[in-house]
Short mmCIF file of C-alpha atoms and ligand atoms in Angstrom, two decimals:
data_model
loop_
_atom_site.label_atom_id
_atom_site.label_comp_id
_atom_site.label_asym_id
_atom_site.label_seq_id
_atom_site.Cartn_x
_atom_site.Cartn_y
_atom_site.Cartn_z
CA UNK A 1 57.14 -36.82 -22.58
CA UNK A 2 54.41 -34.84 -20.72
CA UNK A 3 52.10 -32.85 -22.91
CA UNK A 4 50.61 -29.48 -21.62
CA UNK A 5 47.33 -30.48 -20.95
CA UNK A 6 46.97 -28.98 -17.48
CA UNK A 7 47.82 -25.19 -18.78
CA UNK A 8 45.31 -26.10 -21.63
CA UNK A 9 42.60 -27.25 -19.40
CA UNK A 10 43.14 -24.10 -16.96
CA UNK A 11 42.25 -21.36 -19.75
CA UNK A 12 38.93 -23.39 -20.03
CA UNK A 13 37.82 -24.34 -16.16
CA UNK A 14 36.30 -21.56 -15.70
CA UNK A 15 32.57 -22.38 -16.44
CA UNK A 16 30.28 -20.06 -16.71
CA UNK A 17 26.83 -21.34 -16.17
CA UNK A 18 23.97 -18.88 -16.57
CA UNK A 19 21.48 -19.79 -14.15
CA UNK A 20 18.43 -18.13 -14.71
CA UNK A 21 16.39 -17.25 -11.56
CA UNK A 22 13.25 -19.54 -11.26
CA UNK A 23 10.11 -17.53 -11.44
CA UNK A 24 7.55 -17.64 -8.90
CA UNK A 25 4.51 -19.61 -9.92
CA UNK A 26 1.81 -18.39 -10.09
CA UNK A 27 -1.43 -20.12 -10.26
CA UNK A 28 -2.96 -20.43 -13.51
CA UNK A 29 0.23 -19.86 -15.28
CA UNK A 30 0.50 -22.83 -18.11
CA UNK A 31 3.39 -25.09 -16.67
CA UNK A 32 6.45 -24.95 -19.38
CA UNK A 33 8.26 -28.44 -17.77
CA UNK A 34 7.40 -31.81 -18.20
CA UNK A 35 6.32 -34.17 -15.39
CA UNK A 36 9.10 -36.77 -15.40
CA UNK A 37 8.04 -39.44 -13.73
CA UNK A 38 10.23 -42.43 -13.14
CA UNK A 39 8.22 -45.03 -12.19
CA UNK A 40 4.21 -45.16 -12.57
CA UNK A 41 3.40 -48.61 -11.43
CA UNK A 42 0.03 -49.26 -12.72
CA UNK A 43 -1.80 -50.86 -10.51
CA UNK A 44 -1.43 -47.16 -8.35
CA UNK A 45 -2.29 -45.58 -11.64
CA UNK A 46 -5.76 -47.27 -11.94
CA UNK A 47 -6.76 -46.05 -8.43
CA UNK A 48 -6.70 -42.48 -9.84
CA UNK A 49 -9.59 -40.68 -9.35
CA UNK A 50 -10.94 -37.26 -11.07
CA UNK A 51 -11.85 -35.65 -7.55
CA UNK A 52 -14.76 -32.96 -7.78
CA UNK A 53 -14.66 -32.15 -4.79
CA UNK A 54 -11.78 -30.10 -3.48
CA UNK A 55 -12.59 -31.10 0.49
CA UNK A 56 -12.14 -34.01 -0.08
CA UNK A 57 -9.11 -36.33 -0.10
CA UNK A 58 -7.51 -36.37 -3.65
CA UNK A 59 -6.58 -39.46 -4.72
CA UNK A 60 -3.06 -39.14 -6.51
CA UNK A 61 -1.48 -41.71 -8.22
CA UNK A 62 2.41 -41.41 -7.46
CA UNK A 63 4.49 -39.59 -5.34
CA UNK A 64 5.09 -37.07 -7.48
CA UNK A 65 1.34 -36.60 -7.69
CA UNK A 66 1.28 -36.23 -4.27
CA UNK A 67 4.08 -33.73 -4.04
CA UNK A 68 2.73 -31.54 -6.36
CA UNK A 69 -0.93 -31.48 -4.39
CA UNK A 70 1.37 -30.41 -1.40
CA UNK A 71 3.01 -28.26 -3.53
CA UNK A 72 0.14 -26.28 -4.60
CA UNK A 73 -1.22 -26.44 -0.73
CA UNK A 74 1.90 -24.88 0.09
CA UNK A 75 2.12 -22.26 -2.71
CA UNK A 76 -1.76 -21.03 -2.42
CA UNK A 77 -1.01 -20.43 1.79
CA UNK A 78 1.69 -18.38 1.17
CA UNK A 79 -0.09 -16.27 -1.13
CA UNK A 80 -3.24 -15.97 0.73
CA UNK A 81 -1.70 -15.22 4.32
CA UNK A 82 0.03 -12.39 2.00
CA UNK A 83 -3.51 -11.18 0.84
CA UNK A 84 -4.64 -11.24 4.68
CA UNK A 85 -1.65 -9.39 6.20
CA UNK A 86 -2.09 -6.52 3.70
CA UNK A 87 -6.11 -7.08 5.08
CA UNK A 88 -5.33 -6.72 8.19
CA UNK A 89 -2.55 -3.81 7.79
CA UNK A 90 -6.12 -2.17 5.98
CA UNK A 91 -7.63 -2.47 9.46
CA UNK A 92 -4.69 -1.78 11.34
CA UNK A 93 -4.12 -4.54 13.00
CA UNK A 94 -0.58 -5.01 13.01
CA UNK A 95 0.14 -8.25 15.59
CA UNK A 96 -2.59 -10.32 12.99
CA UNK A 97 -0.93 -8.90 10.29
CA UNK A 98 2.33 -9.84 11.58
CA UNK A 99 0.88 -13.72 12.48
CA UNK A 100 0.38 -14.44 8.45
CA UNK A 101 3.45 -12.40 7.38
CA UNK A 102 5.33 -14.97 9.32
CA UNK A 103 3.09 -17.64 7.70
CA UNK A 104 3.13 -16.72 4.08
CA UNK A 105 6.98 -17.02 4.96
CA UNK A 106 6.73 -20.40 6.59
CA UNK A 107 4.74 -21.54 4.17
CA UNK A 108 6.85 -20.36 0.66
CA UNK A 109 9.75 -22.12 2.48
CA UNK A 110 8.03 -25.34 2.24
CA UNK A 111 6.81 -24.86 -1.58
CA UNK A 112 10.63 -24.12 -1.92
CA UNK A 113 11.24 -27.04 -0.14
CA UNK A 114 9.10 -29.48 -2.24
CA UNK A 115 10.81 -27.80 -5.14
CA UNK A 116 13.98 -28.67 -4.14
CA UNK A 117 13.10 -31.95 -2.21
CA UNK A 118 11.56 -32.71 -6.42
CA UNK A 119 14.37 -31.37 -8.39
CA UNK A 120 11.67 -29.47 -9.71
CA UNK A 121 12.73 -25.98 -11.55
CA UNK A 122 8.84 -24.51 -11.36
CA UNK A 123 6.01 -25.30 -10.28
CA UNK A 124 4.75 -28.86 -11.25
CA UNK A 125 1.44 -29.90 -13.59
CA UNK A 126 -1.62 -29.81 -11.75
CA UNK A 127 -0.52 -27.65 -9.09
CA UNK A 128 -2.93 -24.54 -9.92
CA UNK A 129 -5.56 -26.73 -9.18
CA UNK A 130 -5.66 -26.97 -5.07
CA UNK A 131 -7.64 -23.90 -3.87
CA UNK A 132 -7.57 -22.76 -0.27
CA UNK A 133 -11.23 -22.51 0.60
CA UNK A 134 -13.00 -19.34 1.61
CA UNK A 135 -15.83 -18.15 4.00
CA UNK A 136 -18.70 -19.80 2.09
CA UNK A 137 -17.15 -23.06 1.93
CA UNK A 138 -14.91 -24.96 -1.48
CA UNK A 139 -17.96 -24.68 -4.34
CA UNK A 140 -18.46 -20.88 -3.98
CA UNK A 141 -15.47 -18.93 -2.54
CA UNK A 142 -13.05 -17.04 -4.24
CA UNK A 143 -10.54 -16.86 -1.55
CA UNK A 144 -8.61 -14.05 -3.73
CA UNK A 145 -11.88 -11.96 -3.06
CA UNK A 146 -12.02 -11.28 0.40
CA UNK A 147 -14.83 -9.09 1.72
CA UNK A 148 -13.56 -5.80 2.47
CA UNK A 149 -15.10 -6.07 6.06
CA UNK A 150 -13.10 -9.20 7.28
CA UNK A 151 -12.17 -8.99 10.56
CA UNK A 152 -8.88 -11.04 12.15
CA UNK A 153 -11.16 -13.05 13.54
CA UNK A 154 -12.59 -14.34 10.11
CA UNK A 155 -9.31 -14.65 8.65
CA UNK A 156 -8.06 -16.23 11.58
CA UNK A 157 -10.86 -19.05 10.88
CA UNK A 158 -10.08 -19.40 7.37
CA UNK A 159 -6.61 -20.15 7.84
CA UNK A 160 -7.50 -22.81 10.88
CA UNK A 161 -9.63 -24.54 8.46
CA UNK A 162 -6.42 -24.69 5.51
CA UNK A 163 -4.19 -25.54 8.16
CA UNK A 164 -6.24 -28.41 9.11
CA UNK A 165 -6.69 -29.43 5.70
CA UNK A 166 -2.39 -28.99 5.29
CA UNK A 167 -2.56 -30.96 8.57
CA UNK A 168 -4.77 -33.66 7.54
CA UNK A 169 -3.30 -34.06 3.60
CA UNK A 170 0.51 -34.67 5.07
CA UNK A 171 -0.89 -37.22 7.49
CA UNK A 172 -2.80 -38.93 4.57
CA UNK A 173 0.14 -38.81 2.25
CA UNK A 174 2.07 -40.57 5.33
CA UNK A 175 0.00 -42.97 6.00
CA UNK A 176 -0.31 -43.89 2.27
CA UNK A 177 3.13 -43.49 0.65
CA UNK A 178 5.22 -46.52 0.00
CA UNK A 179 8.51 -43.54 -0.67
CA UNK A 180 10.37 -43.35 2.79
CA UNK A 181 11.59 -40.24 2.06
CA UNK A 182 7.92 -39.10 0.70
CA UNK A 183 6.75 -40.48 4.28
CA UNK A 184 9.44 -38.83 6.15
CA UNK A 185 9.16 -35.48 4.43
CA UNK A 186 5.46 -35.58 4.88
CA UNK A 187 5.72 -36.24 8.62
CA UNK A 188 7.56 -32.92 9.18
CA UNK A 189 5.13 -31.23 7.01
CA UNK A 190 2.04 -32.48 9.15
CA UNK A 191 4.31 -32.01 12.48
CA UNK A 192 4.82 -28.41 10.77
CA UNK A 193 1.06 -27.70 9.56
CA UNK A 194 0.01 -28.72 12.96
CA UNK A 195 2.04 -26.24 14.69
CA UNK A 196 0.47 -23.67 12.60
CA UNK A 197 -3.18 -24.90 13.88
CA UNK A 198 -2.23 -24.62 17.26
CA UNK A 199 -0.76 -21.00 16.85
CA UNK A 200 -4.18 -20.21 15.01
CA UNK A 201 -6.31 -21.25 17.79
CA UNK A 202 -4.24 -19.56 20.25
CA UNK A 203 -5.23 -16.52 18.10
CA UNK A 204 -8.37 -17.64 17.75
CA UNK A 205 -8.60 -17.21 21.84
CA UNK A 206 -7.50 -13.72 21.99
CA UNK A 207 -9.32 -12.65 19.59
CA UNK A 208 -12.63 -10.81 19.47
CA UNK A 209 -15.68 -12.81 17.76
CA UNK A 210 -17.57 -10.36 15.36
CA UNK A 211 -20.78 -8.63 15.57
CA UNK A 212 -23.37 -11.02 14.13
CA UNK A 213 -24.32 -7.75 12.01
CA UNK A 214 -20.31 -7.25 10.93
CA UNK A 215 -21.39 -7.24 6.89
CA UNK A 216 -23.00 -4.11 7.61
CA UNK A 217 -21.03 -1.48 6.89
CA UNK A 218 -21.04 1.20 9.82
CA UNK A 219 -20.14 3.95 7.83
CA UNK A 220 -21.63 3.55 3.86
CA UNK A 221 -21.12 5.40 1.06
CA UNK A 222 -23.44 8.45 1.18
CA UNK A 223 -25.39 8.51 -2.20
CA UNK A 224 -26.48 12.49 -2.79
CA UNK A 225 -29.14 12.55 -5.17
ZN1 ZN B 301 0.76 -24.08 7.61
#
């Protein structure tokens, strides 16, 4: 005789899983998951290196190392071409501003995509670290503080200089990965981030170089004493 499993099972297919929307990270925000990492072969391990220096190449120890540099590469762009859209919506220049909207978009989607391409929830350990560098080079910028006075032209140079770096990293971690789908992944990122630096310089043409004098504010603050 049949028993009436299937009308049993029906009252209970219905699954309700509560997916909770994954926040953004943010950098500097203490990391609440675990790195798993399957395999850590040592020999990789023991060429990891503390780098000082953020311009230069970071040596990771793992894919997942790797993927979470690009990861924070990916997550600082799309935040700072944010920051210089509003900047240049400040000075009205809409078509500049318009050039890093589209980036910060570009560049979210791959952070998304490394998420994903992971089957990472957040945003990994270690990735606050990677700063995009500013105006007065890796040791002393704050690229969150931009001067008020930027012009498109500066921002325009500052992103050209990230985008090589982007460029440059996803080559590296091509070159250097022994994962084919880390190399494969990576190759579309540098074909990607390369893109961007040719769209930059074409920018770069069309756009006015600054007054060597630009700091100085044409219109200060009157002080009435
Ligand atoms: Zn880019």
């Amino acid at each position: 005789m049949s028993t009436n499993k299937s009308a049993k099972k029906s009252t209970s297919g219905k699954t309700s899983v509560s997916r909770k929307a994954t926040p953004r990270a943010k950098p500097g925000a203490k990391p609440a998951v675990k790195k798993t990492r399957a395999v850590a072969k040592p020999a990789r391990a023991a060429q990891r290196a503390a780098p000082k220096a953020a311009s230069k190449p970071v040596a990771v120890a793992s894919s997942a190392d790797f993927m979470a540099h690009a990861y924070a590469m990916e997550a600082e762009a799309a935040e700072r071409y944010a920051e210089f859209a509003d900047s240049m919506e400040v000075h009205n220049n809409r078509e500049v501003a318009e050039l890093f909207r589209k980036l910060a978009r570009i560049e979210q989607r791959h952070a998304d995509q490394i998420l994903e391409q992971m089957g990472w929830k957040q945003s990994p350990v270690g990735a606050a670290k990677v700063r995009w560098e500013g105006m007065e080079g890796p040791e002393t910028a704050d690229p969150t503080e931009l001067h008020y006075l930027m012009q498109p032209y500066h921002a325009l140079q500052i992103a050209l200089h990230n985008e090589k770096r982007a460029r440059d990293f996803f080559a590296h971690l091509a070159k250097s990965t022994k994962d084919k789908e880390v190399r494969a992944g990576a190759l579309e990122m540098e074909e990607e981030e390369a893109e961007h630096v040719r769209l930059i310089e074409e920018w770069l043409k069309r756009t006015p170089k600054p007054d060597a004098n630009w700091q100085a504010d044409q219109d200060p603050p009157v002080l009435s004493d």
